[in-house]
Coordinates of C-alpha atoms and ligand atoms in Angstrom, one line a residue:
X1 CA 0.0 0.0 0.0
X2 CA 1.4 3.4 -0.8
X3 CA 0.4 6.9 0.0
X4 CA 0.6 9.6 -2.6
X5 CA 3.3 12.0 -1.2
X6 CA 1.4 15.1 -2.3
X7 CA -2.0 13.8 -1.3
X8 CA -4.3 15.4 1.1
X9 CA -5.2 13.0 3.8
X10 CA -8.7 12.5 5.2
X11 CA -8.2 15.1 7.8
X12 CA -7.3 17.7 5.2
X13 CA -3.6 17.8 6.2
X14 CA -1.4 18.2 3.2
X15 CA 1.5 15.8 3.5
X16 CA 4.7 17.3 2.1
X17 CA 7.1 14.8 0.6
X18 CA 10.0 15.7 2.9
X19 CA 7.7 14.8 5.9
X20 CA 7.2 11.5 4.2
X21 CA 10.8 10.5 4.6
X22 CA 12.2 9.3 7.9
X23 CA 15.4 7.7 8.9
X24 CA 15.6 5.8 12.2
X25 CA 19.3 5.6 13.0
X26 CA 21.4 3.7 15.5
X27 CA 18.7 1.6 17.0
X28 CA 18.5 -2.2 17.6
X29 CA 15.8 -3.6 15.3
X30 CA 13.8 -6.3 16.9
X31 CA 11.8 -8.8 14.9
X32 CA 10.1 -11.9 16.1
X33 CA 13.0 -14.0 14.9
X34 CA 16.0 -11.9 15.7
X35 CA 17.7 -8.6 16.5
X36 CA 20.1 -6.5 14.6
X37 CA 21.9 -3.1 15.0
X38 CA 20.7 -1.4 11.9
X39 CA 19.0 1.7 10.4
X40 CA 15.5 1.9 8.9
X41 CA 14.6 4.2 6.1
X42 CA 10.9 5.0 5.5
X43 CA 9.2 6.7 2.6
X44 CA 5.6 7.2 1.7
X45 CA 4.4 5.0 4.5
X46 CA 6.6 2.0 3.6
X47 CA 9.9 0.7 4.9
X48 CA 12.1 1.2 1.9
X49 CA 15.5 0.3 3.2
X50 CA 17.0 -1.6 6.2
X51 CA 20.8 -1.5 6.7
X52 CA 23.8 0.5 7.5
X53 CA 25.3 3.4 5.5
X54 CA 22.1 3.9 3.6
X55 CA 21.9 6.5 0.8
X56 CA 18.9 8.6 1.5
X57 CA 17.5 11.9 0.0
X58 CA 18.4 15.2 1.6
X59 CA 15.8 16.8 3.8
X60 CA 14.9 13.5 5.4
X61 CA 14.0 13.7 9.1
X62 CA 16.3 11.6 11.3
X63 CA 15.3 10.0 14.6
X64 CA 18.3 8.9 16.7
X65 CA 17.4 5.6 18.3
X66 CA 20.7 5.1 20.1
X67 CA 20.0 2.8 23.1
X68 CA 16.5 2.1 21.9
X69 CA 14.7 -0.9 20.4
X70 CA 13.0 -0.5 17.0
X71 CA 10.1 -2.8 16.8
X72 CA 7.1 -3.5 14.6
X73 CA 4.1 -1.5 15.9
X74 CA 1.8 -3.5 18.2
X75 CA -1.2 -5.3 16.8
X76 CA -4.1 -5.5 19.3
X77 CA -6.2 -8.4 18.0
X78 CA -9.1 -7.7 20.4
X79 CA -10.8 -4.4 20.9
X80 CA -14.4 -3.2 21.4
X81 CA -14.7 0.5 20.5
X82 CA -18.1 2.2 20.4
X83 CA -19.8 -1.1 21.4
X84 CA -23.3 -1.1 23.0
X85 CA -23.8 -4.0 25.4
X86 CA -25.7 -4.7 28.6
X87 CA -27.6 -1.4 28.3
X88 CA -24.4 0.8 28.0
X89 CA -22.0 2.2 25.4
X90 CA -18.2 1.9 25.7
X91 CA -16.4 5.1 26.7
X92 CA -13.7 4.7 24.0
X93 CA -14.9 5.4 20.5
X94 CA -12.8 4.6 17.4
X95 CA -11.0 8.0 17.7
X96 CA -10.1 7.9 21.4
X97 CA -9.5 4.2 21.4
X98 CA -7.1 4.2 18.5
X99 CA -5.5 7.4 19.8
X100 CA -4.8 5.6 23.1
X101 CA -3.6 2.5 21.2
X102 CA -1.0 4.6 19.3
X103 CA 0.1 6.3 22.5
X104 CA 1.0 2.9 23.9
X105 CA 2.8 1.6 20.8
X106 CA -0.1 -0.2 19.0
X107 CA -0.5 0.7 15.4
X108 CA -3.2 -1.8 14.3
X109 CA -6.3 -2.9 16.1
X110 CA -8.8 -5.6 15.1
X111 CA -12.3 -4.8 16.5
X112 CA -15.4 -7.0 16.7
X113 CA -18.6 -6.4 14.8
X114 CA -21.2 -7.8 17.2
X115 CA -24.7 -8.1 15.6
X116 CA -27.7 -8.4 17.8
X117 CA -29.5 -11.7 17.7
X118 CA -31.5 -11.7 14.4
X119 CA -29.6 -8.8 12.9
X120 CA -28.1 -9.1 9.5
X121 CA -24.3 -9.5 9.8
X122 CA -23.8 -7.3 6.7
X123 CA -25.8 -4.5 8.2
X124 CA -23.8 -4.8 11.4
X125 CA -20.6 -4.8 9.4
X126 CA -21.7 -1.6 7.5
X127 CA -22.6 0.0 10.8
X128 CA -19.1 -0.7 12.2
X129 CA -17.4 0.6 9.1
X130 CA -19.4 3.8 9.4
X131 CA -18.5 4.2 13.0
X132 CA -14.8 3.6 12.4
X133 CA -13.6 4.7 9.0
X134 CA -13.6 8.4 9.6
X135 CA -12.3 8.2 13.2
X136 CA -9.4 5.7 13.4
X137 CA -6.0 7.1 14.0
X138 CA -4.3 3.8 12.9
X139 CA -5.2 0.9 10.6
X140 CA -7.8 -1.5 11.7
X141 CA -9.5 -4.7 10.7
X142 CA -12.7 -6.4 11.8
X143 CA -13.8 -9.8 13.1
X144 CA -17.5 -10.5 12.9
X145 CA -19.6 -12.1 15.7
X146 CA -21.9 -15.0 14.8
X147 CA -24.4 -14.4 17.6
X148 CA -27.2 -16.4 16.1
X149 CA -27.5 -19.1 13.5
X150 CA -29.6 -19.7 10.4
X151 CA -29.0 -20.4 6.7
X152 CA -29.0 -16.6 6.1
X153 CA -26.2 -16.2 8.6
X154 CA -24.1 -18.7 6.7
X155 CA -24.8 -16.9 3.4
X156 CA -23.7 -13.6 4.9
X157 CA -20.5 -15.2 6.3
X158 CA -19.8 -16.2 2.8
X159 CA -20.2 -12.7 1.5
X160 CA -18.1 -11.2 4.4
X161 CA -15.1 -13.3 3.4
X162 CA -15.2 -12.0 -0.1
X163 CA -12.8 -9.4 -1.4
X164 CA -15.5 -6.8 -1.1
X165 CA -15.7 -7.0 2.7
X166 CA -12.3 -8.6 3.8
X167 CA -13.3 -10.5 6.9
X168 CA -11.4 -13.8 7.7
X169 CA -12.5 -14.5 11.3
X170 CA -15.8 -15.0 13.1
X171 CA -16.3 -14.9 16.9
X172 CA -18.8 -17.3 18.5
X173 CA -19.9 -17.0 22.2
X174 CA -20.3 -20.0 24.5
X175 CA -21.5 -17.6 27.2
X176 CA -24.0 -14.7 27.4
X177 CA -26.9 -17.0 27.5
X178 CA -30.1 -15.5 26.0
X179 CA -28.0 -12.9 24.3
X180 CA -25.1 -13.9 22.0
X181 CA -24.6 -17.6 23.1
X182 CA -24.8 -20.4 20.6
X183 CA -25.6 -23.9 21.7
X184 CA -23.3 -26.7 20.7
X185 CA -25.2 -27.6 17.6
X186 CA -25.1 -24.1 16.2
X187 CA -21.5 -23.8 17.3
X188 CA -20.7 -26.9 15.3
X189 CA -22.5 -25.5 12.3
X190 CA -20.7 -22.2 12.5
X191 CA -17.4 -23.9 12.8
X192 CA -18.2 -26.0 9.7
X193 CA -19.1 -22.8 7.9
X194 CA -15.7 -21.3 8.8
X195 CA -13.9 -24.5 7.7
X196 CA -15.7 -24.3 4.3
X197 CA -14.8 -20.6 3.9
X198 CA -11.3 -21.1 5.2
X199 CA -12.0 -18.4 7.8
X200 CA -10.8 -18.7 11.4
X201 CA -13.5 -19.4 14.1
X202 CA -12.9 -17.6 17.4
X203 CA -14.6 -18.5 20.6
X204 CA -15.4 -16.9 23.9
X205 CA -15.0 -20.1 26.0
X206 CA -17.2 -20.2 29.1
X207 CA -20.1 -22.5 29.9
X208 CA -23.0 -20.1 29.7
X209 CA -25.6 -22.5 31.2
X210 CA -23.5 -23.1 34.3
X211 CA -23.0 -19.3 34.7
X212 CA -26.7 -18.7 34.3
X213 CA -27.6 -21.3 37.0
X214 CA -24.9 -20.2 39.4
X215 CA -26.0 -16.6 39.0
X216 CA -29.5 -17.5 40.0
X217 CA -28.2 -19.4 43.0
X218 CA -25.9 -16.6 44.1
X219 CA -28.6 -13.9 43.8
X220 CA -31.1 -16.1 45.7
X221 CA -28.5 -16.4 48.4
X222 CA -28.2 -12.6 48.6
X223 CA -24.8 -12.2 46.8
X224 CA -25.3 -9.2 44.7
X225 CA -21.9 -7.5 44.9
X226 CA -19.2 -7.7 42.0
X227 CA -17.5 -10.7 43.7
X228 CA -20.6 -12.7 42.6
X229 CA -19.4 -12.3 39.0
X230 CA -16.2 -14.2 39.8
X231 CA -18.0 -16.8 41.9
X232 CA -20.5 -17.6 39.2
X233 CA -17.8 -18.6 36.7
X234 CA -14.7 -20.2 38.2
X235 CA -11.8 -21.7 36.4
X236 CA -13.4 -25.0 35.5
X237 CA -16.3 -23.2 33.9
X238 CA -13.7 -21.7 31.5
X239 CA -11.6 -24.8 31.1
X240 CA -14.6 -27.0 30.3
X241 CA -15.6 -24.7 27.5
X242 CA -12.1 -24.5 26.1
X243 CA -12.0 -28.3 25.9
X244 CA -15.5 -28.5 24.4
X245 CA -14.7 -25.8 21.8
X246 CA -11.6 -27.8 20.8
X247 CA -13.6 -31.0 20.5
X248 CA -16.2 -29.3 18.3
X249 CA -13.4 -27.7 16.2
X250 CA -11.8 -31.1 15.8
X251 CA -15.1 -32.6 14.7
X252 CA -15.6 -29.8 12.2
X253 CA -12.0 -30.1 11.1
X254 CA -11.2 -26.5 11.5
X255 CA -8.5 -24.4 13.1
X256 CA -9.6 -22.5 16.2
X257 CA -8.7 -19.3 18.0
X258 CA -9.7 -18.9 21.7
X259 CA -10.0 -15.3 22.8
X260 CA -9.3 -13.9 26.2
X261 CA -7.9 -16.9 28.1
X262 CA -7.9 -16.0 31.7
X263 CA -6.9 -18.9 33.8
X264 CA -4.3 -21.6 34.4
X265 CA -6.9 -24.3 34.0
X266 CA -8.0 -22.9 30.6
X267 CA -4.4 -22.9 29.4
X268 CA -3.9 -26.4 30.6
X269 CA -7.0 -27.5 28.6
X270 CA -5.6 -25.7 25.6
X271 CA -2.2 -27.3 26.0
X272 CA -3.8 -30.7 26.0
X273 CA -5.9 -30.0 23.0
X274 CA -3.0 -28.5 21.0
X275 CA -1.2 -31.8 21.3
X276 CA -4.0 -33.8 19.7
X277 CA -5.9 -31.5 17.4
X278 CA -5.9 -32.1 13.6
X279 CA -5.8 -28.4 13.0
X280 CA -4.0 -25.6 14.8
X281 CA -5.5 -24.0 17.9
X282 CA -4.4 -20.6 19.0
X283 CA -4.7 -19.0 22.4
X284 CA -5.0 -15.3 23.2
X285 CA -4.7 -13.8 26.7
X286 CA -5.1 -10.2 27.9
X287 CA -3.1 -7.4 29.3
X288 CA -5.6 -7.5 32.2
X289 CA -4.7 -11.1 33.0
X290 CA -0.9 -10.5 33.2
X291 CA -1.2 -7.0 34.8
X292 CA -3.6 -7.4 37.6
X293 CA -5.6 -10.1 39.4
X294 CA -9.0 -11.2 40.8
X295 CA -8.4 -9.9 44.4
X296 CA -10.0 -6.6 43.3
X297 CA -13.5 -8.1 43.2
X298 CA -13.4 -8.2 47.0
X299 CA -12.7 -4.5 47.3
X300 CA -15.4 -2.9 49.4
X301 CA -15.8 -0.1 47.0
X302 CA -18.3 -1.0 44.3
X303 CA -16.7 1.4 41.8
X304 CA -13.4 -0.3 42.2
X305 CA -14.6 -3.8 42.1
X306 CA -17.0 -3.3 39.2
X307 CA -14.4 -1.6 37.2
X308 CA -12.5 -5.0 37.1
X309 CA -15.6 -7.0 35.8
X310 CA -14.9 -8.7 32.6
X311 CA -15.6 -12.2 31.2
X312 CA -14.0 -14.6 31.8
X313 CA -13.1 -12.9 35.1
X314 CA -9.7 -12.2 36.7
X315 CA -8.8 -15.1 38.8
X316 CA -8.3 -15.2 42.6
X317 CA -5.3 -17.5 42.3
X318 CA -2.4 -15.0 42.8
X319 CA 0.0 -17.2 40.7
X320 CA -2.1 -16.7 37.6
X321 CA -0.4 -13.6 36.1
X322 CA 3.1 -15.1 36.1
X323 CA 1.8 -18.5 34.9
X324 CA 0.1 -16.7 32.0
X325 CA 3.3 -14.8 31.1
X326 CA 5.2 -18.1 31.2
X327 CA 2.5 -19.6 28.9
X328 CA 3.0 -16.7 26.4
X329 CA 6.8 -17.2 26.7
X330 CA 6.8 -20.9 26.1
X331 CA 4.2 -20.9 23.3
X332 CA 1.3 -22.4 25.2
X333 CA -0.3 -19.1 24.3
X334 CA 0.5 -17.2 21.1
X335 CA -1.0 -13.7 21.4
X336 CA -1.9 -11.0 23.9
X337 CA -4.7 -8.6 23.2
X338 CA -6.5 -6.0 25.4
X339 CA -10.2 -6.8 25.0
X340 CA -10.5 -3.1 25.6
X341 CA -14.2 -2.6 26.4
X342 CA -14.4 0.4 28.7
X343 CA -17.5 1.5 30.6
X344 CA -17.6 4.6 32.8
X345 CA -18.6 4.5 36.4
X346 CA -22.1 5.6 35.7
X347 CA -22.5 2.6 33.4
X348 CA -21.0 0.1 35.8
X349 CA -23.6 1.4 38.3
X350 CA -26.2 -0.5 36.3
X351 CA -25.1 -3.5 38.3
X352 CA -25.1 -1.8 41.7
X353 CA -27.7 -4.3 43.1
X354 CA -27.0 -7.2 40.8
X355 CA -23.5 -8.2 39.7
X356 CA -24.9 -9.9 36.5
X357 CA -26.0 -6.5 35.2
X358 CA -22.5 -4.8 35.4
X359 CA -21.4 -4.1 31.8
X360 CA -18.5 -6.4 31.1
X361 CA -15.1 -5.0 30.1
X362 CA -11.9 -3.2 31.1
X363 CA -9.2 -1.0 29.6
X364 CA -5.9 -2.2 28.2
X365 CA -5.4 -0.9 24.6
X366 CA -3.0 1.8 25.8
X367 CA -1.1 -0.1 28.4
X368 CA -0.9 -3.6 26.9
X369 CA 2.6 -3.3 25.6
X370 CA 4.1 -1.6 28.6
X371 CA 2.4 -4.0 31.0
X372 CA 3.7 -7.0 29.2
X373 CA 7.2 -5.6 28.9
X374 CA 7.2 -4.9 32.6
X375 CA 5.9 -8.4 33.6
X376 CA 7.6 -10.4 31.0
X377 CA 10.8 -8.8 29.7
X378 CA 11.9 -6.9 32.8
X379 CA 11.4 -10.1 34.8
X380 CA 13.5 -12.1 32.4
X381 CA 10.7 -14.5 31.5
X382 CA 10.6 -13.3 27.8
X383 CA 13.1 -11.8 25.5
X384 CA 12.3 -8.8 23.2
X385 CA 11.9 -11.1 20.1
X386 CA 9.1 -13.1 21.8
X387 CA 7.6 -9.9 23.0
X388 CA 7.4 -8.8 19.4
X389 CA 5.9 -12.2 18.4
X390 CA 3.1 -12.1 21.0
X391 CA 2.3 -8.4 20.7
X392 CA 2.5 -8.0 17.0
X393 CA 3.9 -10.6 14.5
X394 CA 1.7 -13.6 15.6
X395 CA -1.4 -11.5 15.2
X396 CA -0.2 -10.5 11.7
X397 CA 0.3 -14.1 10.8
X398 CA -2.9 -15.5 12.2
X399 CA -5.1 -12.8 10.6
X400 CA -3.2 -12.8 7.3
X401 CA -1.6 -9.4 7.5
X402 CA 1.9 -10.8 7.4
X403 CA 4.4 -9.4 6.4
X404 CA 2.6 -6.2 5.5
X405 CA 2.2 -5.8 9.3
X406 CA 4.2 -7.2 12.2
X407 CA 7.6 -7.0 10.7
X408 CA 10.4 -4.5 10.2
X409 CA 11.5 -5.3 6.7
X410 CA 11.7 -3.8 3.3
X411 CA 8.2 -3.3 1.7
X412 CA 6.4 -3.7 5.1
X413 CA 4.1 -0.9 6.2
X414 CA 6.0 1.7 8.2
X415 CA 4.3 0.9 11.5
X416 CA 7.2 1.2 13.9
X417 CA 7.8 1.8 17.6
X418 CA 11.0 3.2 19.0
X419 CA 10.9 1.6 22.4
X420 CA 12.9 3.1 25.2
X421 CA 13.6 0.3 27.7
X422 CA 14.6 2.8 30.4
X423 CA 11.6 5.1 30.2
X424 CA 9.8 5.1 33.6
X425 CA 6.3 6.1 34.3
X426 CA 3.4 5.3 36.6
X427 CA 0.1 4.3 35.0
X428 CA -2.9 6.4 36.2
X429 CA -6.4 7.1 34.9
X430 CA -5.5 10.8 35.3
X431 CA -2.7 10.6 32.8
X432 CA -4.0 8.0 30.4
X433 CA -5.3 8.9 26.9
X434 CA -8.4 6.7 27.1
X435 CA -11.8 8.2 27.6
X436 CA -12.7 5.9 30.6
X437 CA -12.5 7.2 34.2
X438 CA -10.7 4.2 35.7
X439 CA -7.5 2.3 35.0
X440 CA -7.2 -1.3 36.2
X441 CA -3.4 -0.8 36.3
X442 CA -3.6 2.3 38.4
X443 CA -0.4 3.1 40.3
X444 CA 1.8 0.5 38.6
X445 CA 5.3 1.6 37.9
X446 CA 6.6 0.4 34.5
X447 CA 10.0 0.7 33.0
X448 CA 9.9 0.6 29.2
X449 CA 7.5 2.5 26.9
X450 CA 7.4 4.0 23.4
X451 CA 9.3 7.2 22.7
X452 CA 8.2 7.4 19.1
X453 CA 5.3 5.7 17.3
X454 CA 5.2 5.8 13.6
X455 CA 1.9 4.9 11.9
X456 CA 2.1 4.3 8.1
X457 CA 5.2 6.5 8.0
X458 CA 3.7 9.3 10.1
X459 CA 5.3 10.2 13.4
X460 CA 2.2 10.0 15.7
X461 CA 4.0 9.9 19.0
X462 CA 6.9 12.2 18.8
X463 CA 9.4 12.0 21.7
X464 CA 6.4 11.6 24.0
X465 CA 4.1 14.1 22.3
X466 CA 0.9 12.5 20.9
X467 CA 0.1 13.9 17.5
X468 CA -2.4 11.5 15.9
X469 CA -4.7 12.4 13.0
X470 CA -8.3 11.4 13.2
X471 CA -9.3 9.3 10.2
X472 CA -5.7 8.7 9.2
X473 CA -6.0 5.0 9.7
X474 CA -7.2 2.6 6.9
X475 CA -9.5 -0.4 7.0
X476 CA -7.5 -3.5 6.4
X477 CA -9.0 -6.3 4.5
X478 CA -7.9 -9.6 5.9
X479 CA -8.1 -12.3 3.2
X480 CA -9.4 -15.8 4.0
X481 CA -7.4 -18.9 3.6
X482 CA -4.5 -17.6 5.6
X483 CA -1.4 -19.7 4.7
X484 CA -0.2 -19.7 8.3
X485 CA -3.5 -21.2 9.5
X486 CA -4.7 -23.2 6.5
X487 CA -1.4 -24.2 4.8
X488 CA -1.5 -27.4 2.8
X489 CA -0.4 -30.6 4.6
X490 CA 3.1 -31.6 4.0
X491 CA 3.5 -34.5 6.5
X492 CA 4.0 -35.1 10.2
X493 CA 7.8 -34.5 10.1
X494 CA 7.3 -30.8 9.4
X495 CA 7.1 -29.4 12.9
X496 CA 9.8 -29.9 15.4
X497 CA 8.2 -30.8 18.7
X498 CA 8.6 -28.2 21.5
X499 CA 10.7 -29.6 24.4
X500 CA 8.8 -28.8 27.5
X501 CA 11.5 -29.9 29.9
X502 CA 13.0 -27.3 32.2
X503 CA 16.1 -25.6 30.9
X504 CA 19.0 -24.1 32.6
X505 CA 19.3 -20.6 31.3
X506 CA 22.6 -18.7 30.9
X507 CA 22.2 -16.8 34.1
X508 CA 21.5 -20.0 36.0
X509 CA 17.7 -19.8 36.5
X510 CA 15.5 -22.6 35.4
X511 CA 12.6 -22.1 33.1
X512 CA 10.0 -24.3 31.5
X513 CA 9.0 -25.0 27.9
X514 CA 12.1 -24.0 26.0
X515 CA 13.2 -25.9 23.0
X516 CA 16.8 -26.9 23.4
X517 CA 17.5 -25.4 20.0
X518 CA 17.0 -21.9 21.5
X519 CA 19.9 -22.0 23.8
X520 CA 22.7 -20.7 21.5
X521 CA 20.4 -17.9 20.4
X522 CA 19.6 -17.0 23.9
X523 CA 23.2 -16.4 24.7
X524 CA 23.4 -14.1 21.7
X525 CA 20.3 -12.2 22.7
X526 CA 21.6 -11.8 26.2
X527 CA 24.8 -10.4 24.9
X528 CA 23.0 -8.0 22.6
X529 CA 20.9 -6.7 25.4
X530 CA 23.8 -6.0 27.8
X531 CA 24.0 -2.3 28.6
X532 CA 20.5 -1.5 27.3
X533 CA 18.8 -1.6 30.6
X534 CA 16.9 -4.8 29.5
X535 CA 17.2 -7.9 31.7
X536 CA 19.7 -10.3 30.4
X537 CA 18.0 -13.2 32.1
X538 CA 15.7 -13.8 29.2
X539 CA 14.9 -17.4 28.4
X540 CA 12.5 -17.3 25.6
X541 CA 13.7 -19.1 22.6
X542 CA 14.2 -16.7 19.7
X543 CA 14.4 -19.7 17.4
X544 CA 10.8 -20.8 18.0
X545 CA 8.6 -19.8 15.2
X546 CA 4.9 -20.0 14.4
X547 CA 4.1 -22.8 12.0
X548 CA 5.2 -21.7 8.6
X549 CA 2.7 -21.8 5.7
X550 CA 2.2 -25.4 4.7
X551 CA 3.1 -26.9 8.0
X552 CA 0.7 -28.8 10.0
X553 CA 0.3 -30.1 13.5
X554 CA -0.6 -33.6 12.6
X555 CA -0.1 -35.4 15.8
X556 CA -2.9 -37.7 16.6
X557 CA -6.5 -37.9 15.5
X558 CA -7.1 -38.5 11.8
X559 CA -10.8 -39.2 12.3
X560 CA -13.1 -37.3 10.0
X561 CA -16.8 -38.0 9.3
X562 CA -16.5 -37.3 5.6
X563 CA -13.5 -39.7 5.4
X564 CA -15.5 -42.3 7.3
X565 CA -18.5 -41.9 5.0
X566 CA -16.3 -42.2 2.0
X567 CA -14.9 -45.5 3.3
X568 CA -18.4 -47.0 3.8
X569 CA -20.2 -49.2 1.4
X570 CA -22.4 -46.6 -0.3
X571 CA -25.2 -49.1 -0.6
X572 CA -25.5 -49.3 3.1
X573 CA -24.7 -45.6 3.9
X574 CA -27.2 -43.7 1.9
X575 CA -25.9 -40.3 1.1
X576 CA -28.6 -38.7 -0.8
X577 CA -28.0 -35.2 -2.1
X578 CA -30.9 -34.7 -4.5
X579 CA -33.1 -37.8 -4.2
X580 CA -36.2 -38.2 -6.3
X581 CA -39.0 -36.2 -4.7
X582 CA -36.8 -33.6 -3.0
X583 CA -33.5 -32.8 -1.3
X584 CA -32.4 -34.7 1.7
X585 CA -31.8 -32.7 4.8
X586 CA -29.2 -35.1 6.2
X587 CA -26.5 -37.5 5.5
X588 CA -28.2 -40.8 6.3
Ligands
LIG601 O1 -16.9 -10.9 25.7 C1 -16.2 -10.0 25.2 O2 -15.2 -10.1 24.6 C2 -16.8 -8.5 25.3 C3 -18.0 -8.4 24.5 C4 -16.9 -8.0 26.6 N1 -15.7 -8.0 27.3 C5 -15.4 -8.9 28.2 O3 -15.9 -8.9 29.3 N2 -14.5 -9.8 27.9
LIG602 ZN1 -15.7 -12.5 24.8
LIG603 ZN1 -14.0 -9.1 23.8

């Protein structure tokens, strides 16, 4: 994608060609698969050159990135801007939400179109485009919710994956009974539709029926406070749904993406499924999960406790945040989003007397990168390459934006973060850029934040000054049939198994889940980071990669109904497509 250097952008700002040229010098470029001391030259919104001693036109602006890391802009795969749910509307609209994203180092967001039950998916999509297109400060894509099921929904899914609409992922809910929840039959049908369209199904994995019954029981027992939200849906309620979603995906022979994974039990269920699924399963967690915990639901102040209500909830087990960071580091989880879905205090008050009426959602789009850096890189659990993988590159790969997004390389979009690993700040609602009046990370001191954020070649955070342009972002079409997700089978020898045995790291600490092949690279990474204020105790394998296009996780089950049917004597298994007298509605 290119930008005409003399063009007027949507905000009416004339972009002069000299402003379209930028050299980022003396930084350490970090990609998901390695780091290099090198310079980056940007022109017309595209990375044109990467290297040393570059020959560049006069008048080019230079940013000196000495001592800084130069990383691909973050991709937040999970936001809800301008969403109406549970009788309220989110505080962050597409302008304020994407402005906050950019302030925190995120240069692409993927939001969710969530139709009401019975509403046309195409109408809902059009509505989201209308809300977003003129407001976004960075590029954005859309997932679409399948919140009800019928043949017309399937037809609209088909239209949505076409080139005209550019959607390649659909979210289904196993919770929110009587609102967006699908039963298992409809979930299976929706997964099959995704498989046919080679689109990626996503699930909100919680058992909505158990939650509904537990809610009735808690309210009857007089539990109305926010802690009831947590009590109504404990870890096994999430883990059961993760397992069930994986089973249904396996039956439908489709890859699967599980959004907002919040507990150790859920990650365990995912880990078990990933070992046996025919198709890949991806797990996303949230900044909220690694940055705070479920103790807040017991805060006596309703405002405080309700501000932390999201689904699945934060967990009371205090070891959860670190375990989730470890899971991200060792590839049990692949992505971190924000699920930014912010409601003001007045809206959270809707559940003052009944926890089940508190609008669900928290902040995170602005602080996702800094929180993960603090909890994962500064603690030595993750190195900067893996940080780039889980905050940016993996989302680009899974949603088919790679390598246009998620990579510092020639011809990639110039979405770049100059990250200062020594920059210190304290997160507060008073200082954040989001519209919401509460911050779940309030008072947390973080070391490491963006100094410059470049969106499509435009410096939008300039040495700490936020200078976004409303409407500057573009809608990103995400083509279906993503090669990283749906690559052709090559054989079971394609993917080297991950060695989950503990590993002695160079600084003597022991970590889990590191392939032995990462050891040599770890030493290099540690050396490279010396003197940059970044912990050298990193243990994440830089050598670990997402499955490349064409590679498959063919570990176990090879069962498939269609294969079984093919193998049967067709005289005894009557597969009738268009029998005399009308079409059959089933297989047998
Ligand atoms: O379920 C979600 O993803 C949205 C609609 C609400 N946010 C939340 O509580 N996770
Ligand atoms: Zn959800
Ligand atoms: Zn969400």
